[in-house]
Coordinates of C-alpha atoms in Angstrom, one line a residue:
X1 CA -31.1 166.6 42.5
X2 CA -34.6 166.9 40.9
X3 CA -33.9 163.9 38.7
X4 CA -33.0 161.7 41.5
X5 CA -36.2 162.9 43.6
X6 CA -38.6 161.9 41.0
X7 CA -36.5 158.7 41.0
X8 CA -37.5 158.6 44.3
X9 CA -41.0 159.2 43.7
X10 CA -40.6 156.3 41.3
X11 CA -39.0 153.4 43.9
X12 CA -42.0 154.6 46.3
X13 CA -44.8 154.2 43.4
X14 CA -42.4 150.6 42.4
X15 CA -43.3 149.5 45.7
X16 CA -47.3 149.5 45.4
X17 CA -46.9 148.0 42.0
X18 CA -44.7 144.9 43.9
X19 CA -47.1 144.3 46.5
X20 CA -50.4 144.7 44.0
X21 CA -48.7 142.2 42.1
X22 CA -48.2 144.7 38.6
X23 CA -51.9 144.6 38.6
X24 CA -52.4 148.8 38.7
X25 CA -51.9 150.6 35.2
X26 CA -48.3 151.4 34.3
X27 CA -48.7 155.1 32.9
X28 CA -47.9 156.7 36.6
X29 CA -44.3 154.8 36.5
X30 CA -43.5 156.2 33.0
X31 CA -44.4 159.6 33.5
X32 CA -42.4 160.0 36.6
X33 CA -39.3 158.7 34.8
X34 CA -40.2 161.4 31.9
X35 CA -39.9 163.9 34.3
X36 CA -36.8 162.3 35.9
X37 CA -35.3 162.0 32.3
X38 CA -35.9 165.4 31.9
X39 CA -34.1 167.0 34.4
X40 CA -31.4 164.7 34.1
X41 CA -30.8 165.5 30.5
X42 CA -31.3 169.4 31.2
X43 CA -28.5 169.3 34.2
X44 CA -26.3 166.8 32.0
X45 CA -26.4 169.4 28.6
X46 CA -25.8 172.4 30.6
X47 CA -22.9 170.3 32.5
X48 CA -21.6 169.4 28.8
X49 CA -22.0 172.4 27.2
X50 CA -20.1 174.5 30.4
X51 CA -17.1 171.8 29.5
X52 CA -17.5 171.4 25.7
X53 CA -17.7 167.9 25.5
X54 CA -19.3 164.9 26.8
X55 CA -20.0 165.1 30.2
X56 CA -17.6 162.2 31.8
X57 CA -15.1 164.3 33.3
X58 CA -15.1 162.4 37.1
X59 CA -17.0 159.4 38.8
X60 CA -20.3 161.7 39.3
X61 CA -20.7 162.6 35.8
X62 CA -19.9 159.0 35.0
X63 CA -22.0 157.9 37.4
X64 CA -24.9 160.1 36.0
X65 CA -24.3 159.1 32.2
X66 CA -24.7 155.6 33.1
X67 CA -28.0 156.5 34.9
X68 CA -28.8 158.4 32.0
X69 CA -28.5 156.0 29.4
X70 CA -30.6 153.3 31.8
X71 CA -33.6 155.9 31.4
X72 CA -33.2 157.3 27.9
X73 CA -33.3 152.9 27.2
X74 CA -36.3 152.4 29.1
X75 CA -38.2 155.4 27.7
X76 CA -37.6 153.9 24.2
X77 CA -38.5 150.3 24.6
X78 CA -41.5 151.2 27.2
X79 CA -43.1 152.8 23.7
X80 CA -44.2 149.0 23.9
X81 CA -46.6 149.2 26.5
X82 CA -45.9 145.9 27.6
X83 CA -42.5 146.8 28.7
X84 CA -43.2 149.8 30.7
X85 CA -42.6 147.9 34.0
X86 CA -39.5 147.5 33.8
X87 CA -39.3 150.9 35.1
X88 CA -40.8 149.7 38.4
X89 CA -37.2 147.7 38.9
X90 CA -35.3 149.9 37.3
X91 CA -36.3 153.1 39.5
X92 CA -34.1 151.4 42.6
X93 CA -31.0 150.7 40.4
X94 CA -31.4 154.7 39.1
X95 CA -32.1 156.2 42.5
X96 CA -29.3 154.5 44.2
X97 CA -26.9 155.3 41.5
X98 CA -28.4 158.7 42.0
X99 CA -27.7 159.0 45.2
X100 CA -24.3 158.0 45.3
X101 CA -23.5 160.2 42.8
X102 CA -24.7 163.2 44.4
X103 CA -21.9 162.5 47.4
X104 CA -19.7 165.7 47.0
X105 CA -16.3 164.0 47.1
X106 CA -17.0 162.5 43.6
X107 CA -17.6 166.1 41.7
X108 CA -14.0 167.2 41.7
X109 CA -13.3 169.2 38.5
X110 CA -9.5 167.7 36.7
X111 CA -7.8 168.9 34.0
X112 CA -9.6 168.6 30.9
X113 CA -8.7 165.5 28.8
X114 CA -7.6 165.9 25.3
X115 CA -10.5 165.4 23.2
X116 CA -9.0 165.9 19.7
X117 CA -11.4 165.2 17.2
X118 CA -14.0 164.1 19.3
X119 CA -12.6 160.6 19.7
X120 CA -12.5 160.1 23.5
X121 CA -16.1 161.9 23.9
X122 CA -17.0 159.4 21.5
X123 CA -14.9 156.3 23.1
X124 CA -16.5 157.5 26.3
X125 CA -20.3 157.6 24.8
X126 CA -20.3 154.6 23.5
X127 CA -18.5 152.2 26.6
X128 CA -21.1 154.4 28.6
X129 CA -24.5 153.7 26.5
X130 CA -23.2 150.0 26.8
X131 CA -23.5 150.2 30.0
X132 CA -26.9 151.2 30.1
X133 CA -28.0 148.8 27.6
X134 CA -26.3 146.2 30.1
X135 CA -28.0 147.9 33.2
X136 CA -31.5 147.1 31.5
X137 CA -31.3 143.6 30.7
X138 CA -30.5 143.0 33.8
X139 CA -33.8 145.0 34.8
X140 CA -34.9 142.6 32.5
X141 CA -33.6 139.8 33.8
X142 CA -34.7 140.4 37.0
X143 CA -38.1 140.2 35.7
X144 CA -37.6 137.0 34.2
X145 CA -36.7 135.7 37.5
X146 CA -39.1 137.3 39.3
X147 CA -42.0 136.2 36.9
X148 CA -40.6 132.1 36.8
X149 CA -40.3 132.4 40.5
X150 CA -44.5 133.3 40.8
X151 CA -44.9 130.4 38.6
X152 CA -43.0 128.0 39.9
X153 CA -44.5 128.1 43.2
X154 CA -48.2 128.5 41.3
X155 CA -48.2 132.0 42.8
X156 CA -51.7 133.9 41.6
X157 CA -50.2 136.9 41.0
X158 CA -47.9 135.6 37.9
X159 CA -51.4 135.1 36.3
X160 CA -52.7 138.1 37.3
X161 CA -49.5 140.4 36.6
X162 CA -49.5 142.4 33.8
X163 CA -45.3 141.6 33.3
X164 CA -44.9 140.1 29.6
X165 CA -44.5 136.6 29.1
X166 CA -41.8 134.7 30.6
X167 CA -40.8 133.8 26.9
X168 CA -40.9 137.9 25.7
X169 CA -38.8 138.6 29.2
X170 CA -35.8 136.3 27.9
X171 CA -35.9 137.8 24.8
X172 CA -35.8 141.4 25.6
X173 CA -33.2 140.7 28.1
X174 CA -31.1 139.0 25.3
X175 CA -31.6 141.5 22.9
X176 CA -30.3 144.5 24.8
X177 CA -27.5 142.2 26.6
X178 CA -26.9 142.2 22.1
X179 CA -27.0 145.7 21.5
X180 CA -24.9 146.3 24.8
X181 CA -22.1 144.2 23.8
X182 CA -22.2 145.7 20.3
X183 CA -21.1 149.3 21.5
X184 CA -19.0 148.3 23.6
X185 CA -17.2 146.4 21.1
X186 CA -17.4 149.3 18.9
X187 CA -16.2 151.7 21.9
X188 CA -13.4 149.3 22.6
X189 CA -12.7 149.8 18.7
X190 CA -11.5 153.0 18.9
X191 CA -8.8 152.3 21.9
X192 CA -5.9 152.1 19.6
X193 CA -6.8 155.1 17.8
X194 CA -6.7 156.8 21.2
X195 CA -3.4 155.4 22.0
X196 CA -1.9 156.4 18.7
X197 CA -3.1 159.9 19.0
X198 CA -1.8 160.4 22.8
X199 CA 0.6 158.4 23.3
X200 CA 2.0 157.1 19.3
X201 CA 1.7 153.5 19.9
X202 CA -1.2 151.4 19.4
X203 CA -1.3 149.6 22.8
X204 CA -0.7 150.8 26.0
X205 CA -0.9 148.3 29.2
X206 CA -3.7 149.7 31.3
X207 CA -6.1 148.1 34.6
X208 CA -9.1 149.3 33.1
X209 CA -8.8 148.2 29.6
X210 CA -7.7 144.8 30.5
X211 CA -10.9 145.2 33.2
X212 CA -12.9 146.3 29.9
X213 CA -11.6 143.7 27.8
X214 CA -12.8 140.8 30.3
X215 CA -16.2 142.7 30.7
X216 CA -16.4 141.9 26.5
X217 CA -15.3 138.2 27.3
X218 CA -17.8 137.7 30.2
X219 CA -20.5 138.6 27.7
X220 CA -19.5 137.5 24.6
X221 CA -19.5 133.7 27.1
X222 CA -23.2 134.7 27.9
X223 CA -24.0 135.0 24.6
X224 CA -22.8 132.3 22.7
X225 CA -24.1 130.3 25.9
X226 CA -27.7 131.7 24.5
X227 CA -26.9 131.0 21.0
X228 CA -26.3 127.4 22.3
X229 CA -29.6 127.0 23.8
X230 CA -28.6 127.7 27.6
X231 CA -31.1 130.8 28.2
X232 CA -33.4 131.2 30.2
X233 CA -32.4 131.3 33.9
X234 CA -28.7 130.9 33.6
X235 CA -28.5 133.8 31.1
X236 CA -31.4 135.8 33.5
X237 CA -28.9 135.3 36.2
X238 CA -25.5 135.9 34.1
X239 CA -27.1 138.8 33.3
X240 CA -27.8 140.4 36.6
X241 CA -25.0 139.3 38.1
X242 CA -22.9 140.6 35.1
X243 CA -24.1 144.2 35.4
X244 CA -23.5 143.9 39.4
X245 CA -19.8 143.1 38.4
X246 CA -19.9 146.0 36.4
X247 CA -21.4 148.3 39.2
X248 CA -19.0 146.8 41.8
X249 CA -15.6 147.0 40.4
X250 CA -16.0 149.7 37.7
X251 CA -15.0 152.5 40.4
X252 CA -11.9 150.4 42.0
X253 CA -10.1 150.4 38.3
X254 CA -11.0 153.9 37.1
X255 CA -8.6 154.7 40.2
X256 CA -6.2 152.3 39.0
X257 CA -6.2 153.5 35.4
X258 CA -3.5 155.9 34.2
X259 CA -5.0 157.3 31.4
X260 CA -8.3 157.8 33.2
X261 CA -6.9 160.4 36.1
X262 CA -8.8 162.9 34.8
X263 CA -12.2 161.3 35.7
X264 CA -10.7 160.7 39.7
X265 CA -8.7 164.3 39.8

């Protein structure tokens, strides 16, 4: 609950930086999303540690290690002072997320999952930190469109911002769209190994594999269309809407999902 008010703090400090046009220094942003990451990691470690293992046991925890893995990205790149506004438009994404987590309906404690050698905690990680990675090129992205927008209508405030060049903006955004679809593809690696250890076949039918599977598609498509030369606003928006997808229907198939029960129990 701390985390998400100091996410708060940071959509209401977002705001000022929107109407100034990003023309006030960016330190304030970053500091509040410190103490945000903070108490986030603190309530997620002692949430892990009370279970022994990672912390993704129902939608709020899931829900919260998405979040998580938005803010632990941000605080990286934003070492790149340059980059720290992204945190102005990711602050929304991770207070809303916040918010909706913090419903009570979605904290109901399941039977544990198996986690025999660590595999599912680490199946889970990994899908879960690609997620994030997904949630800030979008952020990204929505900076891109937000930047070509002011210059496309000659707005003053595209000169006067201090957002990163239109050209820096695509390439951030296609670099951690990159890195996002690598762990997932190395989280979606490990399916079969999970299978053969629960259930002793490689392959099992299930909604939110086959959901996961086309999440991989729809990226790998953005991709190549970027390798191809087709970036810029099409990939700014495939990217935003992509991650919306994601957002939207992630829930809907968890329920679906069989061998995910324990997240929704």
């Amino acid at each position: 609950m701390l985390a998400v008010v100091f996410y708060g703090f940071s959509t209401l400090y977002s705001v000022f930086l929107w109407r100034k046009g990003f023309r006030e220094d960016n330190r304030t942003i970053f500091f509040l999303l410190l103490a945000a990451f903070a108490f986030h990691t603190t309530a997620m470690a002692r949430r892990g540690f009370s279970l022994q293992h990672c912390p993704v046991n129902n939608i709020y925890e899931a829900t919260l290690f998405i979040a998580w893995t938005i803010v632990a990205t941000y605080l990286v790149v934003s070492a790149w002072g340059r980059l720290r506004f992204l945190g102005a438009f990711a602050s929304p994404v991770l207070l809303v997320m916040g918010i909706f987590a913090l419903m009570p309906a979605l904290d109901h404690r399941g039977p544990n999952p198996d986690f025999t050698n660590g595999l599912p905690s680490l199946h889970a990680a990994l899908i879960f930190l690609s997620f994030g990675a997904f949630g800030l090129g979008s952020v990204a992205s929505l900076m891109y469109l937000t930047q070509e927008h002011d210059l496309k209508f000659h707005k003053l405030r595209a000169i006067l911002s201090l957002l990163p060049p239109i050209q820096r903006l695509e390439k951030v955004a296609g670099g951690l769209v990159t890195a996002g679809f690598i762990l997932l593809t190395a989280g979606l690696s490990l399916y079969p190994m999970l299978m053969q250890q629960k259930h002793g076949v490689y392959f099992k039918s299930d909604p939110i594999i086959l959901w996961s599977v086309s999440i991989w598609l729809l990226y790998l498509a953005l991709l190549i269309m970027r390798w191809r030369g087709q970036g810029g606003r099409r990939f700014a928006w495939g990217a935003l809407g992509s991650f919306a997808f994601i957002l939207l229907t992630f829930w809907g198939f968890i329920l679906l999902s069989p061998s995910h029960k324990f997240i929704v129990s």
